[in-house]
């Protein structure tokens, strides 16, 4: 499926060329020019004997761009699932094929005005909806905030229903969204039980302390307090884990589950949260190790460069004297010149220098992806100026080159006064002029 984007003075369009068998006339009449809830407005054009479908995406962003720099929380996931439920009802009401609805991430849009979702209905598209929904959920699970336990629970509950044989998307959403209320009530009740358990636990430990004082055996009393405290609900309500090994934790979780309702759900969510934290920690460790290697490589290159300059000067003064160059003794890892050059290139950074009148900041382009826009929670480079969109543009680095693309901004992104189309990256070169709405920068 070939997807392109167009933009004129007032509208932005996503263009998809017809493939496969010709569309039914009734279906085209039903979808074209109509405002159907949850579906992008569409019109068709015929050029050189080929039909193309134009979808109005003005004021909208692909859901993947909308989530750039952040994860999908429980509220957003619930909005997403409800939107799919509603669009399935719209298909039935307008007698449209469910195989025509596209659930690919790149074809789902968020309306920036109200946060609602709109899907692409493609008349020439044919894909089994339950299979498409399952694939869509697999992609969404990667975007869920795994620190949001409610989002994790809902996402995996829906996915487990998807993989069952003869899964029906309507039934899946009805069960998942309907059952969610009961689960939330259960969690609320369990929190109350945990608080009550903490009070009872405090009374029990106070009694043990008093018993230890009376018997003069504080050591035994202290041991009993520790054992009971591990088995009580205090560890659950604080989000911590009692015990040092996984087997011990599971045993303690079983003990707690005997006293506190719905603890199995809380425990599963806590396990998922711990796993996510461990993965994040490993990733940070790998990134830190990579930065250290790059730093050592750069230091080594600097030492070699200084020695070469020093050797050149000495040769000019004493050309007959033979000089010897060696690597710095301070370098942890001796590298070949090609490895040193590679390390320097990997750390290459571009710069946007502001050339406007509103005293906006300059930006150092760091990382593989650098977002620019007004939203301080997501943008790496915040431009707080009128006309700049929430997420306006993205600069990406690939193979030591920089590329800029517009993110369907309202007032456009311009490279040397040429408007960029949505999701059409253009290479940035030194001294290129970049304009976000009315704010101009020069790239170095």
C-alpha positions as a LaTeX table, in Angstrom:
\begin{tabular}{lrrr}
\hline
Residue & $x$ (\AA) & $y$ (\AA) & $z$ (\AA) \\
\hline
Unk1 & 0.00 & 0.00 & 0.00 \\
Unk2 & 1.57 & 3.26 & $-1.15$ \\
Unk3 & 0.77 & 6.24 & 1.08 \\
Unk4 & 1.71 & 9.82 & 0.17 \\
Unk5 & 0.80 & 13.20 & 1.62 \\
Unk6 & $-0.29$ & 16.47 & 0.07 \\
Unk7 & $-0.82$ & 19.93 & 1.43 \\
Unk8 & $-2.37$ & 23.12 & 0.06 \\
Unk9 & $-2.96$ & 26.49 & 1.68 \\
Unk10 & $-5.72$ & 25.28 & 4.00 \\
Unk11 & $-5.86$ & 21.46 & 3.98 \\
Unk12 & $-3.64$ & 18.42 & 4.48 \\
Unk13 & $-4.39$ & 15.11 & 2.78 \\
Unk14 & $-3.26$ & 11.51 & 2.96 \\
Unk15 & $-3.37$ & 9.90 & $-0.48$ \\
Unk16 & $-3.72$ & 6.13 & $-1.09$ \\
Unk17 & $-3.82$ & 4.70 & $-4.60$ \\
Unk18 & $-6.38$ & 2.01 & $-5.39$ \\
Unk19 & $-5.04$ & $-1.53$ & $-5.51$ \\
Unk20 & $-6.72$ & $-4.87$ & $-6.10$ \\
Unk21 & $-10.22$ & $-5.20$ & $-7.44$ \\
Unk22 & $-12.29$ & $-2.08$ & $-8.31$ \\
Unk23 & $-14.47$ & $-0.75$ & $-5.53$ \\
Unk24 & $-18.22$ & $-1.34$ & $-5.49$ \\
Unk25 & $-20.16$ & 1.73 & $-6.62$ \\
Unk26 & $-22.52$ & 1.55 & $-3.63$ \\
Unk27 & $-19.64$ & 1.45 & $-1.17$ \\
Unk28 & $-17.98$ & 4.47 & $-2.74$ \\
Unk29 & $-21.22$ & 6.46 & $-2.72$ \\
Unk30 & $-21.78$ & 5.60 & 0.93 \\
Unk31 & $-18.33$ & 6.65 & 2.14 \\
Unk32 & $-17.40$ & 9.52 & $-0.18$ \\
Unk33 & $-18.22$ & 13.00 & 1.06 \\
Unk34 & $-20.07$ & 11.74 & 4.15 \\
Unk35 & $-19.26$ & 12.51 & 7.76 \\
Unk36 & $-19.22$ & 9.08 & 9.39 \\
Unk37 & $-18.38$ & 8.95 & 13.13 \\
Unk38 & $-14.87$ & 7.65 & 13.73 \\
Unk39 & $-13.86$ & 7.56 & 10.05 \\
Unk40 & $-11.65$ & 10.06 & 8.20 \\
Unk41 & $-13.51$ & 12.13 & 5.56 \\
Unk42 & $-12.63$ & 10.84 & 2.09 \\
Unk43 & $-13.00$ & 11.81 & $-1.53$ \\
Unk44 & $-11.73$ & 9.97 & $-4.61$ \\
Unk45 & $-10.03$ & 11.28 & $-7.74$ \\
Unk46 & $-9.15$ & 9.56 & $-11.02$ \\
Unk47 & $-5.89$ & 10.43 & $-12.75$ \\
Unk48 & $-4.43$ & 8.61 & $-15.76$ \\
Unk49 & $-7.05$ & 5.90 & $-15.39$ \\
Unk50 & $-6.13$ & 5.19 & $-11.74$ \\
Unk51 & $-8.29$ & 5.99 & $-8.74$ \\
Unk52 & $-6.80$ & 7.53 & $-5.63$ \\
Unk53 & $-8.43$ & 8.19 & $-2.26$ \\
Unk54 & $-7.78$ & 11.49 & $-0.50$ \\
Unk55 & $-8.35$ & 11.62 & 3.27 \\
Unk56 & $-8.60$ & 14.96 & 5.03 \\
Unk57 & $-6.06$ & 14.90 & 7.89 \\
Unk58 & $-6.05$ & 18.63 & 8.63 \\
Unk59 & $-5.55$ & 19.27 & 12.35 \\
Unk60 & $-4.77$ & 15.59 & 12.97 \\
Unk61 & $-1.69$ & 13.51 & 13.69 \\
Unk62 & $-0.93$ & 9.84 & 13.34 \\
Unk63 & $-1.31$ & 8.20 & 16.74 \\
Unk64 & 2.37 & 7.23 & 16.68 \\
Unk65 & 3.40 & 10.87 & 16.21 \\
Unk66 & 0.87 & 11.96 & 18.82 \\
Unk67 & 2.54 & 9.65 & 21.35 \\
Unk68 & 6.09 & 10.71 & 20.41 \\
Unk69 & 8.17 & 11.20 & 23.53 \\
Unk70 & 5.59 & 9.61 & 25.84 \\
Unk71 & 3.81 & 6.31 & 26.48 \\
Unk72 & 0.15 & 5.38 & 26.25 \\
Unk73 & $-1.51$ & 5.56 & 29.66 \\
Unk74 & $-4.72$ & 3.87 & 30.82 \\
Unk75 & $-6.96$ & 6.81 & 29.84 \\
Unk76 & $-5.56$ & 6.95 & 26.29 \\
Unk77 & $-5.77$ & 3.17 & 25.88 \\
Unk78 & $-9.39$ & 3.18 & 26.98 \\
Unk79 & $-10.19$ & 6.00 & 24.53 \\
Unk80 & $-8.51$ & 3.95 & 21.79 \\
Unk81 & $-10.55$ & 0.80 & 22.53 \\
Unk82 & $-13.83$ & 2.71 & 22.84 \\
Unk83 & $-13.12$ & 4.42 & 19.49 \\
Unk84 & $-12.69$ & 1.01 & 17.81 \\
Unk85 & $-15.92$ & $-0.17$ & 19.41 \\
Unk86 & $-17.78$ & 2.89 & 18.10 \\
Unk87 & $-16.35$ & 2.67 & 14.58 \\
Unk88 & $-17.50$ & $-0.96$ & 14.36 \\
Unk89 & $-21.02$ & 0.26 & 15.16 \\
Unk90 & $-20.70$ & 2.92 & 12.44 \\
Unk91 & $-19.74$ & 0.27 & 9.88 \\
Unk92 & $-22.88$ & $-1.69$ & 10.69 \\
Unk93 & $-25.08$ & 1.39 & 10.56 \\
Unk94 & $-23.80$ & 2.48 & 7.14 \\
Unk95 & $-23.72$ & $-1.09$ & 5.73 \\
Unk96 & $-19.96$ & $-0.97$ & 5.18 \\
Unk97 & $-17.60$ & $-3.95$ & 5.17 \\
Unk98 & $-15.65$ & $-4.50$ & 8.38 \\
Unk99 & $-12.75$ & $-5.75$ & 6.20 \\
Unk100 & $-12.40$ & $-2.20$ & 4.84 \\
Unk101 & $-11.38$ & $-0.60$ & 8.14 \\
Unk102 & $-7.59$ & $-0.19$ & 8.49 \\
Unk103 & $-6.16$ & $-0.77$ & 11.97 \\
Unk104 & $-2.54$ & $-0.16$ & 11.00 \\
Unk105 & $-0.84$ & 2.32 & 13.33 \\
Unk106 & 0.16 & 4.63 & 10.46 \\
Unk107 & $-3.48$ & 4.96 & 9.35 \\
Unk108 & $-5.01$ & 5.88 & 12.73 \\
Unk109 & $-5.26$ & 9.60 & 13.50 \\
Unk110 & $-5.85$ & 11.72 & 16.58 \\
Unk111 & $-7.89$ & 14.91 & 16.28 \\
Unk112 & $-5.74$ & 17.53 & 18.02 \\
Unk113 & $-8.77$ & 19.64 & 18.99 \\
Unk114 & $-10.58$ & 17.11 & 21.16 \\
Unk115 & $-8.30$ & 14.05 & 21.33 \\
Unk116 & $-10.79$ & 11.81 & 19.50 \\
Unk117 & $-9.59$ & 9.08 & 17.14 \\
Unk118 & $-10.43$ & 8.59 & 13.48 \\
Unk119 & $-9.72$ & 5.53 & 11.36 \\
Unk120 & $-9.08$ & 5.03 & 7.66 \\
Unk121 & $-11.76$ & 3.21 & 5.67 \\
Unk122 & $-10.27$ & 2.00 & 2.38 \\
Unk123 & $-12.82$ & 0.67 & $-0.14$ \\
Unk124 & $-10.24$ & $-1.54$ & $-1.88$ \\
Unk125 & $-8.89$ & $-2.95$ & 1.40 \\
Unk126 & $-9.61$ & $-6.50$ & 2.53 \\
Unk127 & $-8.30$ & $-7.83$ & 5.81 \\
Unk128 & $-9.97$ & $-9.96$ & 8.45 \\
Unk129 & $-10.89$ & $-7.52$ & 11.24 \\
Unk130 & $-10.11$ & $-9.79$ & 14.25 \\
Unk131 & $-6.66$ & $-10.55$ & 12.78 \\
Unk132 & $-6.07$ & $-6.86$ & 12.10 \\
Unk133 & $-7.16$ & $-6.00$ & 15.65 \\
Unk134 & $-4.80$ & $-8.61$ & 17.13 \\
Unk135 & $-1.86$ & $-7.20$ & 15.16 \\
Unk136 & $-2.85$ & $-3.68$ & 16.19 \\
Unk137 & $-2.89$ & $-4.69$ & 19.89 \\
Unk138 & 0.56 & $-6.26$ & 19.53 \\
Unk139 & 1.83 & $-2.86$ & 18.37 \\
Unk140 & $-0.03$ & $-1.00$ & 21.09 \\
Unk141 & 1.38 & $-3.18$ & 23.86 \\
Unk142 & 4.83 & $-1.86$ & 22.94 \\
Unk143 & 3.61 & 1.70 & 23.41 \\
Unk144 & 1.84 & 1.22 & 26.76 \\
Unk145 & 3.36 & 2.86 & 29.82 \\
Unk146 & 4.36 & $-0.20$ & 31.85 \\
Unk147 & 4.49 & 1.90 & 34.99 \\
Unk148 & 0.75 & 2.49 & 34.59 \\
Unk149 & $-0.49$ & $-0.78$ & 36.08 \\
Unk150 & $-4.10$ & $-0.20$ & 35.04 \\
Unk151 & $-3.02$ & 0.28 & 31.40 \\
Unk152 & $-0.88$ & $-2.88$ & 31.52 \\
Unk153 & $-3.74$ & $-4.93$ & 32.97 \\
Unk154 & $-6.29$ & $-3.68$ & 30.42 \\
Unk155 & $-3.92$ & $-4.04$ & 27.45 \\
Unk156 & $-2.93$ & $-7.62$ & 28.21 \\
Unk157 & $-6.49$ & $-8.59$ & 29.06 \\
Unk158 & $-7.65$ & $-7.44$ & 25.61 \\
Unk159 & $-4.73$ & $-9.14$ & 23.88 \\
Unk160 & $-5.41$ & $-12.46$ & 25.63 \\
Unk161 & $-8.98$ & $-12.31$ & 24.37 \\
Unk162 & $-7.72$ & $-11.54$ & 20.84 \\
Unk163 & $-5.60$ & $-14.67$ & 20.53 \\
Unk164 & $-8.45$ & $-17.02$ & 21.38 \\
Unk165 & $-9.93$ & $-19.06$ & 18.56 \\
Unk166 & $-12.95$ & $-17.49$ & 16.78 \\
Unk167 & $-12.40$ & $-14.21$ & 18.60 \\
Unk168 & $-15.08$ & $-11.60$ & 17.93 \\
Unk169 & $-13.92$ & $-7.99$ & 18.18 \\
Unk170 & $-17.28$ & $-6.73$ & 19.46 \\
Unk171 & $-17.42$ & $-9.33$ & 22.23 \\
Unk172 & $-13.78$ & $-8.70$ & 23.15 \\
Unk173 & $-14.33$ & $-4.97$ & 23.64 \\
Unk174 & $-17.63$ & $-5.46$ & 25.46 \\
Unk175 & $-16.05$ & $-7.91$ & 27.91 \\
Unk176 & $-12.83$ & $-5.91$ & 28.41 \\
Unk177 & $-14.37$ & $-2.47$ & 28.79 \\
Unk178 & $-17.35$ & $-3.73$ & 30.80 \\
Unk179 & $-15.31$ & $-5.90$ & 33.15 \\
Unk180 & $-12.87$ & $-3.11$ & 33.77 \\
Unk181 & $-15.30$ & $-1.34$ & 36.12 \\
Unk182 & $-15.53$ & $-4.44$ & 38.32 \\
Unk183 & $-11.76$ & $-4.81$ & 38.40 \\
Unk184 & $-11.33$ & $-1.20$ & 39.46 \\
Unk185 & $-13.89$ & $-1.69$ & 42.22 \\
Unk186 & $-12.05$ & $-4.82$ & 43.31 \\
Unk187 & $-8.75$ & $-2.94$ & 43.47 \\
Unk188 & $-10.41$ & $-0.15$ & 45.47 \\
Unk189 & $-11.79$ & $-2.72$ & 47.90 \\
Unk190 & $-8.42$ & $-4.40$ & 48.20 \\
Unk191 & $-6.80$ & $-1.07$ & 49.06 \\
Unk192 & $-9.28$ & $-0.68$ & 51.90 \\
Unk193 & $-8.51$ & $-4.21$ & 53.09 \\
Unk194 & $-4.78$ & $-3.50$ & 52.96 \\
Unk195 & $-5.18$ & $-0.38$ & 55.09 \\
Unk196 & $-7.21$ & $-2.37$ & 57.60 \\
Unk197 & $-4.53$ & $-5.07$ & 57.53 \\
Unk198 & $-1.85$ & $-2.49$ & 58.28 \\
Unk199 & $-3.76$ & $-1.36$ & 61.36 \\
Unk200 & $-4.16$ & $-4.92$ & 62.56 \\
Unk201 & $-0.52$ & $-5.61$ & 61.80 \\
Unk202 & 0.56 & $-2.62$ & 63.90 \\
Unk203 & $-1.51$ & $-3.85$ & 66.85 \\
Unk204 & $-0.02$ & $-7.33$ & 66.50 \\
Unk205 & 3.57 & $-6.03$ & 66.43 \\
Unk206 & 2.93 & $-3.76$ & 69.40 \\
Unk207 & 1.68 & $-6.80$ & 71.32 \\
Unk208 & 4.80 & $-8.79$ & 70.37 \\
Unk209 & 7.07 & $-5.95$ & 71.52 \\
Unk210 & 5.26 & $-5.80$ & 74.82 \\
Unk211 & 5.55 & $-9.58$ & 75.13 \\
Unk212 & 9.30 & $-9.38$ & 74.44 \\
Unk213 & 9.78 & $-6.72$ & 77.11 \\
Unk214 & 7.91 & $-8.75$ & 79.68 \\
Unk215 & 9.83 & $-11.93$ & 78.89 \\
Unk216 & 13.16 & $-10.16$ & 78.58 \\
Unk217 & 13.82 & $-11.81$ & 75.24 \\
Unk218 & 13.94 & $-8.92$ & 72.80 \\
Unk219 & 15.83 & $-10.95$ & 70.15 \\
Unk220 & 13.04 & $-13.52$ & 69.70 \\
Unk221 & 10.44 & $-10.78$ & 69.75 \\
Unk222 & 12.30 & $-8.88$ & 67.03 \\
Unk223 & 12.55 & $-11.99$ & 64.84 \\
Unk224 & 8.83 & $-12.62$ & 65.21 \\
Unk225 & 8.10 & $-9.02$ & 64.26 \\
Unk226 & 10.21 & $-9.33$ & 61.09 \\
Unk227 & 8.57 & $-12.59$ & 60.03 \\
Unk228 & 5.07 & $-11.28$ & 60.62 \\
Unk229 & 5.85 & $-7.98$ & 58.94 \\
Unk230 & 6.99 & $-9.80$ & 55.82 \\
Unk231 & 3.77 & $-11.76$ & 55.66 \\
Unk232 & 1.52 & $-8.78$ & 56.31 \\
Unk233 & 0.03 & $-6.38$ & 53.79 \\
Unk234 & 2.42 & $-3.54$ & 54.48 \\
Unk235 & 4.71 & $-4.59$ & 51.64 \\
Unk236 & 1.79 & $-4.63$ & 49.19 \\
Unk237 & 0.44 & $-1.19$ & 50.06 \\
Unk238 & 3.89 & 0.40 & 49.80 \\
Unk239 & 4.55 & $-1.23$ & 46.41 \\
Unk240 & 7.66 & $-2.99$ & 47.72 \\
Unk241 & 8.75 & $-6.62$ & 47.88 \\
Unk242 & 9.49 & $-8.56$ & 51.05 \\
Unk243 & 12.21 & $-11.16$ & 50.88 \\
Unk244 & 15.34 & $-11.34$ & 48.79 \\
Unk245 & 14.67 & $-14.13$ & 46.26 \\
Unk246 & 11.84 & $-14.70$ & 43.77 \\
Unk247 & 10.77 & $-17.93$ & 45.50 \\
Unk248 & 10.53 & $-16.15$ & 48.83 \\
Unk249 & 8.53 & $-13.33$ & 47.23 \\
Unk250 & 6.06 & $-15.74$ & 45.68 \\
Unk251 & 5.65 & $-17.57$ & 48.99 \\
Unk252 & 5.04 & $-14.32$ & 50.83 \\
Unk253 & 2.65 & $-13.19$ & 48.09 \\
Unk254 & 0.68 & $-16.39$ & 48.64 \\
Unk255 & 0.51 & $-15.71$ & 52.35 \\
Unk256 & $-0.66$ & $-12.15$ & 51.76 \\
Unk257 & $-3.22$ & $-13.34$ & 49.22 \\
Unk258 & $-4.93$ & $-15.34$ & 51.94 \\
Unk259 & $-5.70$ & $-12.14$ & 53.83 \\
Unk260 & $-6.17$ & $-9.45$ & 51.17 \\
Unk261 & $-8.76$ & $-9.54$ & 48.31 \\
Unk262 & $-7.56$ & $-9.11$ & 44.71 \\
Unk263 & $-3.92$ & $-9.25$ & 45.77 \\
Unk264 & $-3.15$ & $-11.64$ & 42.90 \\
Unk265 & $-3.99$ & $-8.81$ & 40.45 \\
Unk266 & $-1.88$ & $-6.31$ & 42.35 \\
Unk267 & 0.99 & $-8.79$ & 42.59 \\
Unk268 & 0.92 & $-9.46$ & 38.82 \\
Unk269 & 0.97 & $-5.74$ & 38.10 \\
Unk270 & 3.83 & $-5.23$ & 40.56 \\
Unk271 & 5.79 & $-8.00$ & 38.82 \\
Unk272 & 5.24 & $-6.33$ & 35.43 \\
Unk273 & 6.33 & $-2.99$ & 36.89 \\
Unk274 & 9.49 & $-4.52$ & 38.37 \\
Unk275 & 10.34 & $-6.20$ & 35.05 \\
Unk276 & 9.93 & $-2.88$ & 33.21 \\
Unk277 & 12.20 & $-1.14$ & 35.74 \\
Unk278 & 14.84 & $-3.83$ & 35.35 \\
Unk279 & 14.74 & $-3.50$ & 31.56 \\
Unk280 & 15.06 & 0.29 & 31.84 \\
Unk281 & 18.02 & $-0.11$ & 34.21 \\
Unk282 & 19.76 & $-2.49$ & 31.79 \\
Unk283 & 19.14 & $-0.12$ & 28.89 \\
Unk284 & 20.59 & 2.83 & 30.82 \\
Unk285 & 23.63 & 0.74 & 31.75 \\
Unk286 & 24.23 & $-0.14$ & 28.08 \\
Unk287 & 23.83 & 3.51 & 27.03 \\
Unk288 & 26.23 & 4.63 & 29.78 \\
Unk289 & 28.80 & 2.04 & 28.69 \\
Unk290 & 28.50 & 3.20 & 25.08 \\
Unk291 & 29.01 & 6.85 & 26.08 \\
Unk292 & 32.08 & 5.93 & 28.12 \\
Unk293 & 33.58 & 4.10 & 25.14 \\
Unk294 & 32.90 & 7.08 & 22.89 \\
Unk295 & 34.46 & 9.41 & 25.44 \\
Unk296 & 37.58 & 7.25 & 25.76 \\
Unk297 & 37.82 & 7.03 & 21.97 \\
Unk298 & 37.62 & 10.80 & 21.65 \\
Unk299 & 40.28 & 11.33 & 24.34 \\
Unk300 & 42.54 & 8.83 & 22.59 \\
Unk301 & 42.04 & 10.60 & 19.27 \\
Unk302 & 42.87 & 13.94 & 20.92 \\
Unk303 & 46.09 & 12.61 & 22.42 \\
Unk304 & 47.20 & 11.11 & 19.10 \\
Unk305 & 46.35 & 14.33 & 17.28 \\
Unk306 & 48.40 & 16.42 & 19.74 \\
Unk307 & 51.39 & 14.12 & 19.38 \\
Unk308 & 51.18 & 14.32 & 15.58 \\
Unk309 & 51.16 & 18.13 & 15.72 \\
Unk310 & 54.07 & 18.06 & 18.17 \\
Unk311 & 55.98 & 15.66 & 15.90 \\
Unk312 & 55.43 & 17.88 & 12.87 \\
Unk313 & 56.82 & 20.90 & 14.71 \\
Unk314 & 59.85 & 18.97 & 15.90 \\
Unk315 & 60.51 & 17.67 & 12.40 \\
Unk316 & 60.47 & 21.22 & 11.10 \\
Unk317 & 63.04 & 22.18 & 13.72 \\
Unk318 & 65.13 & 18.96 & 13.52 \\
Unk319 & 64.26 & 17.16 & 10.28 \\
Unk320 & 67.12 & 14.70 & 10.67 \\
Unk321 & 65.92 & 13.46 & 14.08 \\
Unk322 & 63.57 & 10.48 & 14.05 \\
Unk323 & 60.43 & 10.88 & 16.18 \\
Unk324 & 58.28 & 8.13 & 17.71 \\
Unk325 & 54.53 & 8.44 & 18.29 \\
Unk326 & 52.72 & 6.26 & 20.80 \\
Unk327 & 49.19 & 6.08 & 22.14 \\
Unk328 & 48.42 & 7.88 & 25.38 \\
Unk329 & 49.04 & 5.77 & 28.46 \\
Unk330 & 45.86 & 7.24 & 29.98 \\
Unk331 & 43.63 & 5.68 & 27.32 \\
Unk332 & 41.76 & 2.63 & 28.61 \\
Unk333 & 41.28 & 1.01 & 25.19 \\
Unk334 & 43.76 & 1.40 & 22.31 \\
Unk335 & 41.79 & 2.05 & 19.14 \\
Unk336 & 42.63 & 2.02 & 15.46 \\
Unk337 & 42.25 & 5.38 & 13.61 \\
Unk338 & 39.17 & 4.11 & 11.75 \\
Unk339 & 37.52 & 3.17 & 15.08 \\
Unk340 & 38.35 & 6.59 & 16.51 \\
Unk341 & 36.83 & 8.36 & 13.50 \\
Unk342 & 33.71 & 6.19 & 13.75 \\
Unk343 & 33.28 & 7.03 & 17.43 \\
Unk344 & 33.51 & 10.75 & 16.65 \\
Unk345 & 30.97 & 10.48 & 13.84 \\
Unk346 & 28.50 & 8.59 & 16.06 \\
Unk347 & 28.55 & 11.50 & 18.45 \\
Unk348 & 27.97 & 14.09 & 15.69 \\
Unk349 & 25.47 & 16.76 & 16.61 \\
Unk350 & 23.78 & 19.44 & 14.55 \\
Unk351 & 22.68 & 22.88 & 15.70 \\
Unk352 & 19.73 & 25.15 & 14.98 \\
Unk353 & 20.59 & 28.82 & 15.49 \\
Unk354 & 17.60 & 31.14 & 15.96 \\
Unk355 & 17.30 & 34.03 & 13.51 \\
Unk356 & 13.93 & 35.50 & 14.49 \\
Unk357 & 12.82 & 38.43 & 16.67 \\
Unk358 & 11.14 & 36.66 & 19.60 \\
Unk359 & 14.30 & 35.63 & 21.50 \\
Unk360 & 13.72 & 31.89 & 21.11 \\
Unk361 & 16.50 & 29.53 & 22.09 \\
Unk362 & 19.08 & 27.85 & 19.89 \\
Unk363 & 18.94 & 24.03 & 19.86 \\
Unk364 & 21.68 & 21.40 & 19.90 \\
Unk365 & 20.31 & 18.35 & 18.07 \\
Unk366 & 20.99 & 15.32 & 20.23 \\
Unk367 & 20.04 & 11.67 & 19.81 \\
Unk368 & 18.51 & 9.80 & 16.90 \\
Unk369 & 15.21 & 11.72 & 17.06 \\
Unk370 & 14.69 & 15.35 & 18.12 \\
Unk371 & 11.12 & 16.69 & 18.42 \\
Unk372 & 10.31 & 20.39 & 18.07 \\
Unk373 & 7.08 & 22.07 & 19.10 \\
Unk374 & 5.17 & 23.95 & 21.74 \\
Unk375 & 4.40 & 21.01 & 24.05 \\
Unk376 & 7.08 & 21.08 & 26.76 \\
Unk377 & 6.11 & 17.59 & 27.98 \\
Unk378 & 7.04 & 15.92 & 24.68 \\
Unk379 & 9.20 & 18.25 & 22.61 \\
Unk380 & 13.00 & 18.12 & 22.97 \\
Unk381 & 13.21 & 21.64 & 21.58 \\
Unk382 & 10.40 & 23.85 & 22.89 \\
Unk383 & 9.36 & 26.79 & 20.69 \\
Unk384 & 6.85 & 28.85 & 22.66 \\
Unk385 & 5.77 & 31.09 & 19.83 \\
Unk386 & 2.43 & 31.80 & 18.20 \\
Unk387 & 1.65 & 29.58 & 15.23 \\
Unk388 & 3.92 & 26.71 & 16.33 \\
Unk389 & 2.04 & 23.44 & 16.77 \\
Unk390 & 2.07 & 21.16 & 19.79 \\
Unk391 & 4.41 & 18.75 & 17.99 \\
Unk392 & 5.54 & 20.65 & 14.93 \\
Unk393 & 8.45 & 18.77 & 13.34 \\
Unk394 & 11.07 & 16.09 & 13.89 \\
Unk395 & 14.79 & 16.06 & 13.10 \\
Unk396 & 16.29 & 12.58 & 12.85 \\
Unk397 & 19.88 & 11.41 & 12.43 \\
Unk398 & 20.66 & 8.45 & 10.16 \\
Unk399 & 24.12 & 7.36 & 9.06 \\
Unk400 & 25.66 & 10.64 & 10.25 \\
Unk401 & 23.20 & 12.75 & 8.23 \\
Unk402 & 20.32 & 14.86 & 9.51 \\
Unk403 & 16.78 & 14.85 & 8.12 \\
Unk404 & 13.79 & 17.05 & 8.91 \\
Unk405 & 10.11 & 16.20 & 8.50 \\
Unk406 & 6.88 & 18.01 & 9.24 \\
Unk407 & 4.41 & 16.41 & 11.68 \\
Unk408 & 1.30 & 17.79 & 9.97 \\
Unk409 & 1.69 & 21.14 & 11.70 \\
Unk410 & $-1.04$ & 23.72 & 11.21 \\
Unk411 & 1.23 & 26.45 & 9.83 \\
Unk412 & 3.84 & 24.29 & 8.16 \\
Unk413 & 7.55 & 23.54 & 8.28 \\
Unk414 & 9.72 & 25.15 & 5.60 \\
Unk415 & 13.18 & 24.22 & 4.36 \\
Unk416 & 14.74 & 27.10 & 2.42 \\
Unk417 & 11.22 & 28.53 & 1.96 \\
Unk418 & 9.85 & 25.27 & 0.51 \\
Unk419 & 6.96 & 23.72 & 2.48 \\
Unk420 & 7.55 & 20.16 & 3.64 \\
Unk421 & 4.87 & 17.50 & 3.18 \\
Unk422 & 3.81 & 15.40 & 6.14 \\
Unk423 & 6.19 & 12.49 & 6.79 \\
Unk424 & 8.44 & 13.34 & 3.83 \\
Unk425 & 11.94 & 13.69 & 5.39 \\
Unk426 & 14.37 & 16.06 & 3.66 \\
Unk427 & 18.11 & 16.14 & 4.28 \\
Unk428 & 19.49 & 19.08 & 6.26 \\
Unk429 & 22.74 & 20.64 & 5.11 \\
Unk430 & 24.96 & 23.33 & 6.56 \\
Unk431 & 23.49 & 26.85 & 6.33 \\
Unk432 & 20.01 & 25.58 & 5.40 \\
Unk433 & 17.22 & 27.89 & 6.58 \\
Unk434 & 14.46 & 26.14 & 8.52 \\
Unk435 & 11.18 & 27.83 & 9.46 \\
Unk436 & 8.58 & 26.53 & 11.91 \\
Unk437 & 5.47 & 28.65 & 11.21 \\
Unk438 & 6.99 & 32.16 & 11.51 \\
Unk439 & 10.12 & 31.25 & 13.50 \\
Unk440 & 13.30 & 30.90 & 11.43 \\
Unk441 & 16.52 & 29.01 & 12.25 \\
Unk442 & 19.76 & 28.26 & 10.45 \\
Unk443 & 21.17 & 24.74 & 10.56 \\
Unk444 & 24.89 & 24.15 & 11.19 \\
\hline
\end{tabular}
